[in-house]
Amino acid sequence: LDKCLFRQIEENPSYALWAKDYDVPEYITDNLHPDKKLREYQINAVKHFIWLYEQDRARAKHLLFNMATGTGKTLVMAACVLYLYDKGYRNFIFLVHRDQILKQAEKNFTDYKFEKYLFNPAGVRINGRRVGIGIIQSIADTSRDEINFLFVSQQTLVNSLSEDKENSLTAEDFASNDIVIIADEAHSLNADTRSKNKAEATEARHWETSVLSTLAMREGNILLEFTATVDLANKNIHKKYEDRLVYRY
């Protein structure tokens, strides 16, 4: 792991100097749920991302956060959303590998009455202005001033990109709009060729190719993967993520 991106950041003297004096902006901390204060390791994850984004946008285009179960990776996701909103992003596609998880994710990010809601239930305010948080069904529904979430399963995304139906995601959406994809349990993005099931391996490769193709469609598109489990012992996966593993806890 010595050559991984998170190590490069931690061992960079200019990062150490910057991180010592840098406080996570109030527009992030004040807009997270008051019962869910960022812990030190979560602050470090956010700092790694912000520093990299501000140092080298191109390197921040596709990143992986490897955080153990129970360490609050969804709160780090929410912090990244607030940061990127301030940088001008409005479209956030939340990807899960199973349909069953979609409703839970929707509540986490958009239902202010839900006990696990991530943002401030009193409302999000950035630069003195109230910012709405909404669920959209297509990029055409985007509100310019809101945080727009589109929740989809991996299979739905693959189907949308290959079929181009009205009122669903299309390749043109990714070519014409700056979009942030947040992939939860991102290890499922990896086409693990060790799968004994040939159909599963083919489907995984198809899925991985589809998602990565959306990144290439526009310079501003970003993919942030989050997972508790990434098989870095697998030579191919290690090679793929060595320069993308921005934080590990």
PDB file of C-alpha atoms in Angstrom:
ATOM      1  CA  LEU A   1       0.000   0.000   0.000  1.00  0.00           C
ATOM      2  CA  ASP A   2       3.033   2.269   0.215  1.00  0.00           C
ATOM      3  CA  LYS A   3       2.514   3.687  -3.277  1.00  0.00           C
ATOM      4  CA  CYS A   4      -1.250   4.203  -2.963  1.00  0.00           C
ATOM      5  CA  LEU A   5      -2.666   7.689  -3.414  1.00  0.00           C
ATOM      6  CA  PHE A   6      -3.656   8.135   0.236  1.00  0.00           C
ATOM      7  CA  ARG A   7      -0.060   7.420   1.292  1.00  0.00           C
ATOM      8  CA  GLN A   8       1.251   9.906  -1.290  1.00  0.00           C
ATOM      9  CA  ILE A   9      -1.055  12.537   0.190  1.00  0.00           C
ATOM     10  CA  GLU A  10      -0.215  11.772   3.827  1.00  0.00           C
ATOM     11  CA  GLU A  11       3.527  11.852   3.130  1.00  0.00           C
ATOM     12  CA  ASN A  12       3.422  15.044   1.077  1.00  0.00           C
ATOM     13  CA  PRO A  13       4.958  17.914   3.128  1.00  0.00           C
ATOM     14  CA  SER A  14       2.759  20.511   1.423  1.00  0.00           C
ATOM     15  CA  TYR A  15      -0.354  18.512   2.381  1.00  0.00           C
ATOM     16  CA  ALA A  16       0.829  18.267   5.997  1.00  0.00           C
ATOM     17  CA  LEU A  17       1.385  22.029   6.118  1.00  0.00           C
ATOM     18  CA  TRP A  18      -1.987  22.747   4.510  1.00  0.00           C
ATOM     19  CA  ALA A  19      -3.941  20.235   6.640  1.00  0.00           C
ATOM     20  CA  LYS A  20      -2.517  21.614   9.903  1.00  0.00           C
ATOM     21  CA  ASP A  21      -4.107  25.019   9.342  1.00  0.00           C
ATOM     22  CA  TYR A  22      -7.099  24.014   7.222  1.00  0.00           C
ATOM     23  CA  ASP A  23     -10.531  23.701   8.807  1.00  0.00           C
ATOM     24  CA  VAL A  24     -13.342  21.942   6.945  1.00  0.00           C
ATOM     25  CA  PRO A  25     -15.542  24.860   5.753  1.00  0.00           C
ATOM     26  CA  GLU A  26     -18.572  25.830   7.837  1.00  0.00           C
ATOM     27  CA  TYR A  27     -20.837  25.411   4.811  1.00  0.00           C
ATOM     28  CA  ILE A  28     -20.040  21.701   5.206  1.00  0.00           C
ATOM     29  CA  THR A  29     -20.020  21.291   8.993  1.00  0.00           C
ATOM     30  CA  ASP A  30     -23.064  23.530   9.621  1.00  0.00           C
ATOM     31  CA  ASN A  31     -25.136  21.758   6.981  1.00  0.00           C
ATOM     32  CA  LEU A  32     -24.594  18.217   8.217  1.00  0.00           C
ATOM     33  CA  HIS A  33     -27.040  16.830  10.777  1.00  0.00           C
ATOM     34  CA  PRO A  34     -26.194  18.377  14.181  1.00  0.00           C
ATOM     35  CA  ASP A  35     -26.304  14.898  15.776  1.00  0.00           C
ATOM     36  CA  LYS A  36     -23.717  13.622  13.292  1.00  0.00           C
ATOM     37  CA  LYS A  37     -20.563  15.665  13.827  1.00  0.00           C
ATOM     38  CA  LEU A  38     -17.621  14.632  11.663  1.00  0.00           C
ATOM     39  CA  ARG A  39     -15.124  12.530  13.597  1.00  0.00           C
ATOM     40  CA  GLU A  40     -11.412  13.067  13.171  1.00  0.00           C
ATOM     41  CA  TYR A  41     -10.926  10.253  10.653  1.00  0.00           C
ATOM     42  CA  GLN A  42     -13.919  11.498   8.630  1.00  0.00           C
ATOM     43  CA  ILE A  43     -12.433  15.004   8.658  1.00  0.00           C
ATOM     44  CA  ASN A  44      -9.189  13.509   7.344  1.00  0.00           C
ATOM     45  CA  ALA A  45     -11.078  11.737   4.536  1.00  0.00           C
ATOM     46  CA  VAL A  46     -12.756  15.002   3.531  1.00  0.00           C
ATOM     47  CA  LYS A  47      -9.443  16.878   3.734  1.00  0.00           C
ATOM     48  CA  HIS A  48      -7.734  14.324   1.479  1.00  0.00           C
ATOM     49  CA  PHE A  49     -10.452  14.838  -1.104  1.00  0.00           C
ATOM     50  CA  ILE A  50     -10.544  18.646  -0.901  1.00  0.00           C
ATOM     51  CA  TRP A  51      -6.762  18.988  -1.052  1.00  0.00           C
ATOM     52  CA  LEU A  52      -6.501  16.704  -4.078  1.00  0.00           C
ATOM     53  CA  TYR A  53      -9.402  18.426  -5.851  1.00  0.00           C
ATOM     54  CA  GLU A  54      -7.825  21.831  -5.325  1.00  0.00           C
ATOM     55  CA  GLN A  55      -4.313  20.683  -6.225  1.00  0.00           C
ATOM     56  CA  ASP A  56      -5.096  18.585  -9.270  1.00  0.00           C
ATOM     57  CA  ARG A  57      -8.660  18.397 -10.593  1.00  0.00           C
ATOM     58  CA  ALA A  58      -7.768  15.686 -13.107  1.00  0.00           C
ATOM     59  CA  ARG A  59      -6.543  13.314 -10.377  1.00  0.00           C
ATOM     60  CA  ALA A  60      -9.751  13.888  -8.403  1.00  0.00           C
ATOM     61  CA  LYS A  61     -11.929  12.719 -11.293  1.00  0.00           C
ATOM     62  CA  HIS A  62     -12.186   9.092 -10.142  1.00  0.00           C
ATOM     63  CA  LEU A  63     -11.469   8.209  -6.518  1.00  0.00           C
ATOM     64  CA  LEU A  64     -12.114   5.433  -4.015  1.00  0.00           C
ATOM     65  CA  PHE A  65     -12.785   5.835  -0.289  1.00  0.00           C
ATOM     66  CA  ASN A  66     -12.161   2.537   1.514  1.00  0.00           C
ATOM     67  CA  MET A  67     -13.860   2.854   4.922  1.00  0.00           C
ATOM     68  CA  ALA A  68     -14.822   0.004   7.228  1.00  0.00           C
ATOM     69  CA  THR A  69     -18.452  -0.818   7.961  1.00  0.00           C
ATOM     70  CA  GLY A  70     -19.803   1.376  10.755  1.00  0.00           C
ATOM     71  CA  THR A  71     -17.360   4.245  10.221  1.00  0.00           C
ATOM     72  CA  GLY A  72     -19.962   6.560   8.704  1.00  0.00           C
ATOM     73  CA  LYS A  73     -18.926   6.674   5.067  1.00  0.00           C
ATOM     74  CA  THR A  74     -22.345   8.118   4.135  1.00  0.00           C
ATOM     75  CA  LEU A  75     -21.525  11.217   6.211  1.00  0.00           C
ATOM     76  CA  VAL A  76     -18.313  11.627   4.194  1.00  0.00           C
ATOM     77  CA  MET A  77     -20.432  11.300   1.029  1.00  0.00           C
ATOM     78  CA  ALA A  78     -22.725  14.081   2.279  1.00  0.00           C
ATOM     79  CA  ALA A  79     -19.724  16.309   3.079  1.00  0.00           C
ATOM     80  CA  CYS A  80     -18.341  15.748  -0.441  1.00  0.00           C
ATOM     81  CA  VAL A  81     -21.749  16.623  -1.923  1.00  0.00           C
ATOM     82  CA  LEU A  82     -21.818  19.948  -0.028  1.00  0.00           C
ATOM     83  CA  TYR A  83     -18.251  20.735  -1.095  1.00  0.00           C
ATOM     84  CA  LEU A  84     -18.947  19.976  -4.755  1.00  0.00           C
ATOM     85  CA  TYR A  85     -22.218  21.928  -4.685  1.00  0.00           C
ATOM     86  CA  ASP A  86     -20.191  24.952  -3.604  1.00  0.00           C
ATOM     87  CA  LYS A  87     -17.879  24.283  -6.569  1.00  0.00           C
ATOM     88  CA  GLY A  88     -20.833  24.478  -8.965  1.00  0.00           C
ATOM     89  CA  TYR A  89     -22.074  20.884  -9.203  1.00  0.00           C
ATOM     90  CA  ARG A  90     -25.847  20.367  -9.131  1.00  0.00           C
ATOM     91  CA  ASN A  91     -26.372  16.783 -10.348  1.00  0.00           C
ATOM     92  CA  PHE A  92     -25.533  13.876  -8.041  1.00  0.00           C
ATOM     93  CA  ILE A  93     -26.266  10.337  -9.180  1.00  0.00           C
ATOM     94  CA  PHE A  94     -26.318   7.897  -6.294  1.00  0.00           C
ATOM     95  CA  LEU A  95     -25.585   4.359  -7.468  1.00  0.00           C
ATOM     96  CA  VAL A  96     -26.219   1.179  -5.554  1.00  0.00           C
ATOM     97  CA  HIS A  97     -25.688  -2.407  -6.591  1.00  0.00           C
ATOM     98  CA  ARG A  98     -29.119  -3.613  -5.401  1.00  0.00           C
ATOM     99  CA  ASP A  99     -32.584  -2.093  -5.806  1.00  0.00           C
ATOM    100  CA  GLN A 100     -33.452  -2.909  -2.183  1.00  0.00           C
ATOM    101  CA  ILE A 101     -30.937  -0.341  -0.912  1.00  0.00           C
ATOM    102  CA  LEU A 102     -32.323   2.526  -3.009  1.00  0.00           C
ATOM    103  CA  LYS A 103     -35.142   3.528  -0.617  1.00  0.00           C
ATOM    104  CA  GLN A 104     -32.763   3.615   2.343  1.00  0.00           C
ATOM    105  CA  ALA A 105     -30.332   5.812   0.375  1.00  0.00           C
ATOM    106  CA  GLU A 106     -33.148   8.152  -0.687  1.00  0.00           C
ATOM    107  CA  LYS A 107     -34.196   8.633   2.936  1.00  0.00           C
ATOM    108  CA  ASN A 108     -30.608   9.170   4.121  1.00  0.00           C
ATOM    109  CA  PHE A 109     -30.089  12.035   1.699  1.00  0.00           C
ATOM    110  CA  THR A 110     -33.522  13.588   1.151  1.00  0.00           C
ATOM    111  CA  ASP A 111     -35.985  12.840   3.992  1.00  0.00           C
ATOM    112  CA  TYR A 112     -35.363  15.396   6.752  1.00  0.00           C
ATOM    113  CA  LYS A 113     -37.710  13.504   9.131  1.00  0.00           C
ATOM    114  CA  PHE A 114     -35.757  10.247   8.814  1.00  0.00           C
ATOM    115  CA  GLU A 115     -33.638   9.368  11.862  1.00  0.00           C
ATOM    116  CA  LYS A 116     -30.564   8.687   9.717  1.00  0.00           C
ATOM    117  CA  TYR A 117     -30.939  11.852   7.603  1.00  0.00           C
ATOM    118  CA  LEU A 118     -27.483  13.231   6.852  1.00  0.00           C
ATOM    119  CA  PHE A 119     -28.075  16.944   6.283  1.00  0.00           C
ATOM    120  CA  ASN A 120     -29.275  19.591   8.712  1.00  0.00           C
ATOM    121  CA  PRO A 121     -33.042  19.014   9.111  1.00  0.00           C
ATOM    122  CA  ALA A 122     -33.490  22.752   9.727  1.00  0.00           C
ATOM    123  CA  GLY A 123     -32.386  23.275   6.110  1.00  0.00           C
ATOM    124  CA  VAL A 124     -29.177  23.667   4.133  1.00  0.00           C
ATOM    125  CA  ARG A 125     -27.812  27.192   3.729  1.00  0.00           C
ATOM    126  CA  ILE A 126     -24.797  27.992   1.561  1.00  0.00           C
ATOM    127  CA  ASN A 127     -23.489  31.534   1.135  1.00  0.00           C
ATOM    128  CA  GLY A 128     -26.509  32.816   3.052  1.00  0.00           C
ATOM    129  CA  ARG A 129     -28.966  31.199   0.649  1.00  0.00           C
ATOM    130  CA  ARG A 130     -31.373  28.334   1.346  1.00  0.00           C
ATOM    131  CA  VAL A 131     -30.549  25.317  -0.797  1.00  0.00           C
ATOM    132  CA  GLY A 132     -33.251  22.761  -1.534  1.00  0.00           C
ATOM    133  CA  ILE A 133     -32.531  19.041  -1.767  1.00  0.00           C
ATOM    134  CA  GLY A 134     -34.625  17.122  -4.243  1.00  0.00           C
ATOM    135  CA  ILE A 135     -35.011  13.787  -6.016  1.00  0.00           C
ATOM    136  CA  ILE A 136     -35.114  13.929  -9.800  1.00  0.00           C
ATOM    137  CA  GLN A 137     -36.048  11.203 -12.279  1.00  0.00           C
ATOM    138  CA  SER A 138     -33.973  12.599 -15.148  1.00  0.00           C
ATOM    139  CA  ILE A 139     -31.304  15.279 -15.661  1.00  0.00           C
ATOM    140  CA  ALA A 140     -33.910  17.336 -17.540  1.00  0.00           C
ATOM    141  CA  ASP A 141     -35.667  17.868 -14.173  1.00  0.00           C
ATOM    142  CA  THR A 142     -32.594  19.506 -12.599  1.00  0.00           C
ATOM    143  CA  SER A 143     -33.168  22.670 -10.580  1.00  0.00           C
ATOM    144  CA  ARG A 144     -30.261  25.077 -11.022  1.00  0.00           C
ATOM    145  CA  ASP A 145     -30.139  26.100  -7.365  1.00  0.00           C
ATOM    146  CA  GLU A 146     -30.812  22.787  -5.661  1.00  0.00           C
ATOM    147  CA  ILE A 147     -28.845  19.688  -4.780  1.00  0.00           C
ATOM    148  CA  ASN A 148     -30.440  17.237  -7.230  1.00  0.00           C
ATOM    149  CA  PHE A 149     -30.211  13.539  -6.425  1.00  0.00           C
ATOM    150  CA  LEU A 150     -30.967  10.791  -8.886  1.00  0.00           C
ATOM    151  CA  PHE A 151     -31.002   7.349  -7.253  1.00  0.00           C
ATOM    152  CA  VAL A 152     -30.426   4.365  -9.532  1.00  0.00           C
ATOM    153  CA  SER A 153     -29.279   0.781  -9.375  1.00  0.00           C
ATOM    154  CA  GLN A 154     -26.316  -0.339 -11.442  1.00  0.00           C
ATOM    155  CA  GLN A 155     -28.482  -2.381 -13.790  1.00  0.00           C
ATOM    156  CA  THR A 156     -30.852   0.541 -14.385  1.00  0.00           C
ATOM    157  CA  LEU A 157     -27.899   2.739 -15.341  1.00  0.00           C
ATOM    158  CA  VAL A 158     -26.497   0.152 -17.752  1.00  0.00           C
ATOM    159  CA  ASN A 159     -29.930  -0.279 -19.358  1.00  0.00           C
ATOM    160  CA  SER A 160     -30.469   3.492 -19.623  1.00  0.00           C
ATOM    161  CA  LEU A 161     -27.136   4.049 -21.342  1.00  0.00           C
ATOM    162  CA  SER A 162     -27.744   1.291 -23.873  1.00  0.00           C
ATOM    163  CA  GLU A 163     -31.397   2.073 -24.658  1.00  0.00           C
ATOM    164  CA  ASP A 164     -31.785   5.895 -24.528  1.00  0.00           C
ATOM    165  CA  LYS A 165     -35.410   6.094 -23.350  1.00  0.00           C
ATOM    166  CA  GLU A 166     -37.326   9.271 -22.654  1.00  0.00           C
ATOM    167  CA  ASN A 167     -37.363  10.353 -18.975  1.00  0.00           C
ATOM    168  CA  SER A 168     -34.335   8.250 -18.080  1.00  0.00           C
ATOM    169  CA  LEU A 169     -30.593   8.773 -18.045  1.00  0.00           C
ATOM    170  CA  THR A 170     -28.914   8.943 -21.438  1.00  0.00           C
ATOM    171  CA  ALA A 171     -25.350   9.148 -22.674  1.00  0.00           C
ATOM    172  CA  GLU A 172     -26.156  12.703 -23.811  1.00  0.00           C
ATOM    173  CA  ASP A 173     -26.864  13.685 -20.181  1.00  0.00           C
ATOM    174  CA  PHE A 174     -23.292  12.801 -19.243  1.00  0.00           C
ATOM    175  CA  ALA A 175     -21.876  14.581 -22.283  1.00  0.00           C
ATOM    176  CA  SER A 176     -23.815  17.822 -21.680  1.00  0.00           C
ATOM    177  CA  ASN A 177     -23.812  18.202 -17.871  1.00  0.00           C
ATOM    178  CA  ASP A 178     -21.236  18.077 -15.095  1.00  0.00           C
ATOM    179  CA  ILE A 179     -22.329  15.046 -13.075  1.00  0.00           C
ATOM    180  CA  VAL A 180     -21.027  13.492  -9.854  1.00  0.00           C
ATOM    181  CA  ILE A 181     -21.580   9.750  -9.525  1.00  0.00           C
ATOM    182  CA  ILE A 182     -21.456   8.435  -5.972  1.00  0.00           C
ATOM    183  CA  ALA A 183     -21.113   4.656  -6.023  1.00  0.00           C
ATOM    184  CA  ASP A 184     -21.920   2.896  -2.764  1.00  0.00           C
ATOM    185  CA  GLU A 185     -20.220  -0.428  -2.020  1.00  0.00           C
ATOM    186  CA  ALA A 186     -18.056   0.227  -5.014  1.00  0.00           C
ATOM    187  CA  HIS A 187     -16.235  -3.108  -4.950  1.00  0.00           C
ATOM    188  CA  SER A 188     -19.152  -4.354  -7.025  1.00  0.00           C
ATOM    189  CA  LEU A 189     -17.890  -2.076  -9.814  1.00  0.00           C
ATOM    190  CA  ASN A 190     -15.007  -4.462 -10.298  1.00  0.00           C
ATOM    191  CA  ALA A 191     -15.371  -7.182 -12.870  1.00  0.00           C
ATOM    192  CA  ASP A 192     -13.882  -9.915 -10.743  1.00  0.00           C
ATOM    193  CA  THR A 193     -12.756 -12.473 -13.277  1.00  0.00           C
ATOM    194  CA  ARG A 194     -12.431 -15.063 -10.527  1.00  0.00           C
ATOM    195  CA  SER A 195     -16.230 -15.369 -10.467  1.00  0.00           C
ATOM    196  CA  LYS A 196     -17.226 -18.937 -11.181  1.00  0.00           C
ATOM    197  CA  ASN A 197     -20.371 -17.700 -12.853  1.00  0.00           C
ATOM    198  CA  LYS A 198     -19.476 -16.627 -16.382  1.00  0.00           C
ATOM    199  CA  ALA A 199     -22.723 -14.666 -16.842  1.00  0.00           C
ATOM    200  CA  GLU A 200     -22.034 -12.694 -13.645  1.00  0.00           C
ATOM    201  CA  ALA A 201     -18.495 -11.877 -14.744  1.00  0.00           C
ATOM    202  CA  THR A 202     -19.740 -10.688 -18.152  1.00  0.00           C
ATOM    203  CA  GLU A 203     -22.432  -8.560 -16.541  1.00  0.00           C
ATOM    204  CA  ALA A 204     -19.900  -7.033 -14.124  1.00  0.00           C
ATOM    205  CA  ARG A 205     -17.526  -6.146 -16.965  1.00  0.00           C
ATOM    206  CA  HIS A 206     -20.404  -4.603 -18.924  1.00  0.00           C
ATOM    207  CA  TRP A 207     -21.380  -2.576 -15.865  1.00  0.00           C
ATOM    208  CA  GLU A 208     -17.848  -1.391 -15.139  1.00  0.00           C
ATOM    209  CA  THR A 209     -17.328  -0.337 -18.761  1.00  0.00           C
ATOM    210  CA  SER A 210     -20.635   1.573 -18.776  1.00  0.00           C
ATOM    211  CA  VAL A 211     -19.866   3.565 -15.638  1.00  0.00           C
ATOM    212  CA  LEU A 212     -16.309   4.414 -16.630  1.00  0.00           C
ATOM    213  CA  SER A 213     -17.494   5.491 -20.086  1.00  0.00           C
ATOM    214  CA  THR A 214     -19.683   8.188 -18.492  1.00  0.00           C
ATOM    215  CA  LEU A 215     -16.568   9.734 -16.939  1.00  0.00           C
ATOM    216  CA  ALA A 216     -14.872  10.098 -20.291  1.00  0.00           C
ATOM    217  CA  MET A 217     -17.868  11.858 -21.833  1.00  0.00           C
ATOM    218  CA  ARG A 218     -17.182  15.163 -20.094  1.00  0.00           C
ATOM    219  CA  GLU A 219     -14.144  16.663 -18.381  1.00  0.00           C
ATOM    220  CA  GLY A 220     -16.150  17.803 -15.359  1.00  0.00           C
ATOM    221  CA  ASN A 221     -17.734  14.425 -14.565  1.00  0.00           C
ATOM    222  CA  ILE A 222     -16.599  12.820 -11.306  1.00  0.00           C
ATOM    223  CA  LEU A 223     -16.883   9.303  -9.879  1.00  0.00           C
ATOM    224  CA  LEU A 224     -16.501   8.820  -6.117  1.00  0.00           C
ATOM    225  CA  GLU A 225     -16.570   5.186  -5.049  1.00  0.00           C
ATOM    226  CA  PHE A 226     -17.139   4.165  -1.432  1.00  0.00           C
ATOM    227  CA  THR A 227     -16.669   0.682  -0.057  1.00  0.00           C
ATOM    228  CA  ALA A 228     -15.889  -1.167   3.139  1.00  0.00           C
ATOM    229  CA  THR A 229     -14.262  -3.997   1.194  1.00  0.00           C
ATOM    230  CA  VAL A 230     -11.789  -3.738  -1.657  1.00  0.00           C
ATOM    231  CA  ASP A 231      -9.657  -6.732  -2.568  1.00  0.00           C
ATOM    232  CA  LEU A 232      -6.246  -5.071  -2.775  1.00  0.00           C
ATOM    233  CA  ALA A 233      -4.626  -8.506  -2.624  1.00  0.00           C
ATOM    234  CA  ASN A 234      -5.955  -8.991  -6.148  1.00  0.00           C
ATOM    235  CA  LYS A 235      -3.151  -7.717  -8.400  1.00  0.00           C
ATOM    236  CA  ASN A 236      -5.500  -6.246 -11.025  1.00  0.00           C
ATOM    237  CA  ILE A 237      -7.694  -4.437  -8.489  1.00  0.00           C
ATOM    238  CA  HIS A 238      -4.620  -3.115  -6.659  1.00  0.00           C
ATOM    239  CA  LYS A 239      -3.241  -1.755  -9.923  1.00  0.00           C
ATOM    240  CA  LYS A 240      -6.582  -0.168 -10.831  1.00  0.00           C
ATOM    241  CA  TYR A 241      -6.955   1.647  -7.515  1.00  0.00           C
ATOM    242  CA  GLU A 242      -3.368   2.403  -6.540  1.00  0.00           C
ATOM    243  CA  ASP A 243      -3.649   5.945  -7.865  1.00  0.00           C
ATOM    244  CA  ARG A 244      -7.327   6.344  -6.888  1.00  0.00           C
ATOM    245  CA  LEU A 245      -7.465   5.158  -3.285  1.00  0.00           C
ATOM    246  CA  VAL A 246      -7.764   8.604  -1.709  1.00  0.00           C
ATOM    247  CA  TYR A 247      -8.534   7.474   1.840  1.00  0.00           C
ATOM    248  CA  ARG A 248      -8.424   4.240   3.854  1.00  0.00           C
ATOM    249  CA  TYR A 249      -9.736   3.641   7.355  1.00  0.00           C
TER     250      TYR A 249
END
